[in-house]
Amino acid sequence: QSVLTQPPSVSAAPGQKVSISCSGSITNIGSNYVSWYQQLPGTAPKLLIYGNDKRPSGIPDRFSGSKSGTSATLGITGLQTGDEADYYCGTWDSSLSAWVFGGGTKLTVL
Amino acid sequence: QVRLVQSGAEVRKPGASVRVSCKASGYTFNNYAITWVRQAPGQGLEWMGWISGDNGNTKYAQKVQGRVTMTADTSTSTAFMELGSLRSDDTAMYYCARGQVGDFDYWGQGTLVTVYS
């Protein structure tokens, strides 16, 4: 069981938008920055969002991040079949003194 | 361009040790930490710890504390992760990534470690 809770799966049609939630506590999301990673099948994870809402260079603005209290959300608009992947949130947990990942969310673009 | 290139797949028996390397290029190695993350087959990502690129300071996850050693050779810009007393549940893809607290912006290609008797 992960410290951060994500839905196991989400789905939407091409061109639509989807939100992936990441729920934590005051010791992790509530007091530290959140980052998001995309893992395409058979590949290494890729940084999508850091510092709650910042995109590294090269990441399209279809991807966005937000945080409110002890929850964070990854938003993806204009869904493409190439967005089908597993998505992970992560943050530092001050109580555990450890980096923690969510359990991951599988995105299906129908 | 920044690259992290990891060593090849390994097979070990329970109780043995394994050392995985991660050679960095395209940036100043001393300026960034290297974090290690593993992923068991069909499972999620698990943080293992990091090593600072400048002073070699380390931080390990409690789950592997006592069995893992992370080192770095600044002369070759290479980080190493050694895991001992291997068990079957250590079978996983092991990744190195540049960064320390969430800004894991570049990742190695992964090294599959299989533990079986």
Short mmCIF file of C-alpha atoms in Angstrom, two decimals:
data_model
loop_
_atom_site.label_atom_id
_atom_site.label_comp_id
_atom_site.label_asym_id
_atom_site.label_seq_id
_atom_site.Cartn_x
_atom_site.Cartn_y
_atom_site.Cartn_z
CA GLN A 1 0.00 0.00 0.00
CA SER A 2 1.41 3.33 -1.10
CA VAL A 3 1.49 6.38 1.11
CA LEU A 4 0.08 8.33 -1.83
CA THR A 5 -3.23 7.16 -3.28
CA GLN A 6 -3.94 7.24 -6.98
CA PRO A 7 -6.82 5.68 -8.91
CA PRO A 8 -5.65 2.43 -10.51
CA SER A 9 -6.99 3.43 -13.90
CA VAL A 10 -8.64 6.22 -15.85
CA SER A 11 -9.85 6.38 -19.41
CA ALA A 12 -11.10 8.91 -21.91
CA ALA A 13 -11.52 9.34 -25.63
CA PRO A 14 -8.97 10.95 -27.93
CA GLY A 15 -9.17 14.73 -27.80
CA GLN A 16 -10.81 14.73 -24.39
CA LYS A 17 -9.26 15.71 -21.08
CA VAL A 18 -8.56 13.63 -18.02
CA SER A 19 -7.50 14.31 -14.45
CA ILE A 20 -5.48 11.96 -12.29
CA SER A 21 -5.61 12.52 -8.56
CA CYS A 22 -2.97 11.87 -5.94
CA SER A 23 -4.03 11.97 -2.32
CA GLY A 24 -1.66 12.14 0.61
CA SER A 25 -1.30 13.74 4.01
CA ILE A 26 0.10 16.78 5.74
CA THR A 27 3.51 15.10 6.07
CA ASN A 28 3.93 14.57 2.34
CA ILE A 29 1.84 16.43 -0.21
CA GLY A 30 0.65 18.91 2.41
CA SER A 31 4.16 20.20 3.05
CA ASN A 32 6.30 19.32 0.05
CA TYR A 33 6.43 19.71 -3.71
CA VAL A 34 4.81 17.12 -5.93
CA SER A 35 6.16 15.76 -9.19
CA TRP A 36 4.58 13.56 -11.84
CA TYR A 37 6.11 10.90 -14.08
CA GLN A 38 4.90 9.22 -17.24
CA GLN A 39 5.99 5.67 -17.96
CA LEU A 40 5.24 4.40 -21.45
CA PRO A 41 5.15 0.61 -21.79
CA GLY A 42 8.58 -0.92 -21.57
CA THR A 43 10.40 2.35 -20.98
CA ALA A 44 11.91 4.31 -18.13
CA PRO A 45 9.80 6.93 -16.36
CA LYS A 46 9.85 10.48 -17.69
CA LEU A 47 9.48 13.66 -15.66
CA LEU A 48 6.29 15.48 -16.62
CA ILE A 49 5.73 17.94 -13.78
CA TYR A 50 7.93 19.11 -10.91
CA GLY A 51 7.44 21.67 -8.16
CA ASN A 52 3.68 21.00 -8.21
CA ASP A 53 3.01 22.75 -11.50
CA LYS A 54 6.22 23.27 -13.51
CA ARG A 55 6.88 21.58 -16.81
CA PRO A 56 10.41 20.65 -17.89
CA SER A 57 11.40 21.92 -21.30
CA GLY A 58 9.94 19.79 -24.05
CA ILE A 59 6.83 18.79 -22.14
CA PRO A 60 3.77 20.14 -23.98
CA ASP A 61 1.34 22.42 -22.19
CA ARG A 62 -1.34 19.76 -22.57
CA PHE A 63 0.09 18.46 -19.30
CA SER A 64 -0.54 20.46 -16.15
CA GLY A 65 -0.15 19.98 -12.43
CA SER A 66 -1.85 21.47 -9.43
CA LYS A 67 -1.91 21.01 -5.68
CA SER A 68 -4.43 21.86 -3.03
CA GLY A 69 -3.95 20.92 0.59
CA THR A 70 -3.00 17.27 0.77
CA SER A 71 -3.97 16.38 -2.79
CA ALA A 72 -2.44 16.93 -6.19
CA THR A 73 -3.83 16.55 -9.68
CA LEU A 74 -2.32 15.88 -13.07
CA GLY A 75 -4.38 17.17 -15.97
CA ILE A 76 -4.00 16.09 -19.56
CA THR A 77 -5.94 17.79 -22.34
CA GLY A 78 -6.25 16.93 -26.00
CA LEU A 79 -5.66 13.24 -25.28
CA GLN A 80 -3.69 11.27 -27.84
CA THR A 81 -3.23 7.53 -28.18
CA GLY A 82 0.43 8.12 -27.46
CA ASP A 83 -0.52 9.30 -23.96
CA GLU A 84 -1.46 5.75 -22.98
CA ALA A 85 0.90 5.07 -20.12
CA ASP A 86 1.25 4.67 -16.39
CA TYR A 87 1.40 7.91 -14.44
CA TYR A 88 2.99 8.26 -11.01
CA CYS A 89 2.92 11.09 -8.51
CA GLY A 90 5.71 11.49 -6.00
CA THR A 91 6.78 13.68 -3.15
CA TRP A 92 8.97 13.80 -0.09
CA ASP A 93 7.44 12.51 3.14
CA SER A 94 8.84 14.47 6.06
CA SER A 95 7.64 11.94 8.61
CA LEU A 96 9.15 8.92 6.85
CA SER A 97 12.17 10.93 5.71
CA ALA A 98 11.81 9.24 2.36
CA TRP A 99 10.69 9.93 -1.17
CA VAL A 100 7.33 8.26 -1.85
CA PHE A 101 5.55 7.40 -5.08
CA GLY A 102 1.87 6.84 -5.64
CA GLY A 103 0.79 3.41 -6.76
CA GLY A 104 0.41 4.58 -10.34
CA THR A 105 -2.54 5.19 -12.64
CA LYS A 106 -2.96 3.46 -15.98
CA LEU A 107 -4.36 5.81 -18.58
CA THR A 108 -6.30 4.27 -21.45
CA VAL A 109 -7.20 6.42 -24.43
CA LEU A 110 -10.22 4.70 -25.89
CA GLN B 1 22.98 15.94 -24.18
CA VAL B 2 22.49 14.40 -20.76
CA ARG B 3 22.68 10.63 -20.72
CA LEU B 4 22.64 8.00 -18.03
CA VAL B 5 23.76 4.59 -19.27
CA GLN B 6 23.34 1.60 -16.98
CA SER B 7 25.06 -1.75 -16.92
CA GLY B 8 23.48 -4.88 -18.31
CA ALA B 9 21.06 -7.40 -16.90
CA GLU B 10 22.15 -9.57 -14.00
CA VAL B 11 21.06 -12.91 -12.62
CA ARG B 12 21.90 -13.85 -9.05
CA LYS B 13 21.07 -16.56 -6.56
CA PRO B 14 19.39 -15.73 -3.25
CA GLY B 15 21.88 -14.47 -0.72
CA ALA B 16 24.26 -13.07 -3.31
CA SER B 17 25.04 -9.44 -4.10
CA VAL B 18 24.68 -7.38 -7.25
CA ARG B 19 26.28 -4.12 -8.33
CA VAL B 20 24.63 -1.92 -10.94
CA SER B 21 26.46 0.99 -12.54
CA CYS B 22 25.12 4.22 -13.99
CA LYS B 23 27.50 6.25 -16.17
CA ALA B 24 26.57 9.88 -16.59
CA SER B 25 27.54 12.21 -19.41
CA GLY B 26 26.56 15.58 -20.78
CA TYR B 27 26.59 17.47 -17.48
CA THR B 28 28.81 18.17 -14.48
CA PHE B 29 28.45 15.01 -12.39
CA ASN B 30 29.35 16.74 -9.12
CA ASN B 31 26.43 19.17 -9.43
CA TYR B 32 23.65 16.59 -9.11
CA ALA B 33 22.67 13.66 -6.97
CA ILE B 34 21.86 10.27 -8.45
CA THR B 35 18.71 8.59 -7.20
CA TRP B 36 17.96 4.88 -7.52
CA VAL B 37 14.42 3.63 -8.13
CA ARG B 38 13.31 0.06 -8.70
CA GLN B 39 10.22 -1.52 -10.17
CA ALA B 40 9.23 -5.11 -9.56
CA PRO B 41 7.51 -6.88 -12.46
CA GLY B 42 4.04 -5.42 -12.98
CA GLN B 43 4.40 -3.18 -9.95
CA GLY B 44 4.89 0.51 -9.22
CA LEU B 45 7.98 2.60 -8.62
CA GLU B 46 9.91 2.23 -5.37
CA TRP B 47 12.46 4.80 -4.22
CA MET B 48 15.67 3.24 -2.92
CA GLY B 49 17.76 6.26 -2.07
CA TRP B 50 20.27 8.72 -3.43
CA ILE B 51 23.91 9.63 -3.46
CA SER B 52 25.13 13.18 -3.70
CA GLY B 53 27.37 13.82 -6.68
CA ASP B 54 29.69 16.17 -4.84
CA ASN B 55 30.37 14.83 -1.37
CA GLY B 56 29.08 11.26 -1.63
CA ASN B 57 26.47 11.71 1.08
CA THR B 58 23.79 9.06 0.91
CA LYS B 59 20.21 8.59 1.99
CA TYR B 60 18.65 5.12 1.86
CA ALA B 61 15.10 3.86 2.06
CA GLN B 62 14.38 2.04 5.30
CA LYS B 63 13.31 -1.06 3.39
CA VAL B 64 16.78 -1.64 1.95
CA GLN B 65 18.86 0.04 4.66
CA GLY B 66 21.60 -2.29 5.74
CA ARG B 67 21.61 -4.18 2.44
CA VAL B 68 22.26 -1.34 -0.02
CA THR B 69 25.37 0.72 -0.65
CA MET B 70 25.45 3.58 -3.10
CA THR B 71 28.78 4.96 -4.22
CA ALA B 72 30.07 7.31 -6.88
CA ASP B 73 33.30 7.63 -8.82
CA THR B 74 33.57 11.26 -9.80
CA SER B 75 36.62 10.56 -11.98
CA THR B 76 34.45 8.50 -14.34
CA SER B 77 31.09 10.18 -13.57
CA THR B 78 29.69 6.83 -12.60
CA ALA B 79 27.33 5.95 -9.77
CA PHE B 80 26.99 2.46 -8.35
CA MET B 81 24.26 0.70 -6.42
CA GLU B 82 25.15 -2.51 -4.65
CA LEU B 83 22.43 -4.61 -3.07
CA GLY B 84 23.33 -7.57 -0.90
CA SER B 85 21.59 -10.55 0.71
CA LEU B 86 19.39 -10.75 -2.36
CA ARG B 87 15.93 -12.27 -2.09
CA SER B 88 13.45 -13.26 -4.74
CA ASP B 89 11.45 -10.10 -4.09
CA ASP B 90 14.47 -8.02 -5.13
CA THR B 91 13.80 -9.13 -8.69
CA ALA B 92 13.10 -5.86 -10.45
CA MET B 93 14.14 -3.30 -13.00
CA TYR B 94 16.55 -0.91 -11.35
CA TYR B 95 16.75 2.67 -12.61
CA CYS B 96 19.13 5.49 -11.87
CA ALA B 97 17.90 9.04 -12.28
CA ARG B 98 19.49 12.46 -11.99
CA GLY B 99 18.18 14.51 -9.09
CA GLN B 100 17.45 14.23 -5.42
CA VAL B 101 13.99 15.37 -4.37
CA GLY B 102 11.55 15.01 -7.18
CA ASP B 103 13.40 16.66 -10.00
CA PHE B 104 14.35 13.31 -11.51
CA ASP B 105 14.79 14.80 -14.93
CA TYR B 106 16.91 12.19 -16.69
CA TRP B 107 16.72 8.44 -16.27
CA GLY B 108 18.87 5.51 -17.22
CA GLN B 109 17.48 2.78 -19.42
CA GLY B 110 17.10 0.38 -16.52
CA THR B 111 18.91 -2.78 -15.42
CA LEU B 112 16.96 -5.97 -14.87
CA VAL B 113 18.11 -7.90 -11.84
CA THR B 114 16.69 -11.38 -11.51
CA VAL B 115 17.07 -13.36 -8.32
CA TYR B 116 16.26 -17.04 -8.46
CA SER B 117 17.64 -20.30 -7.32
#
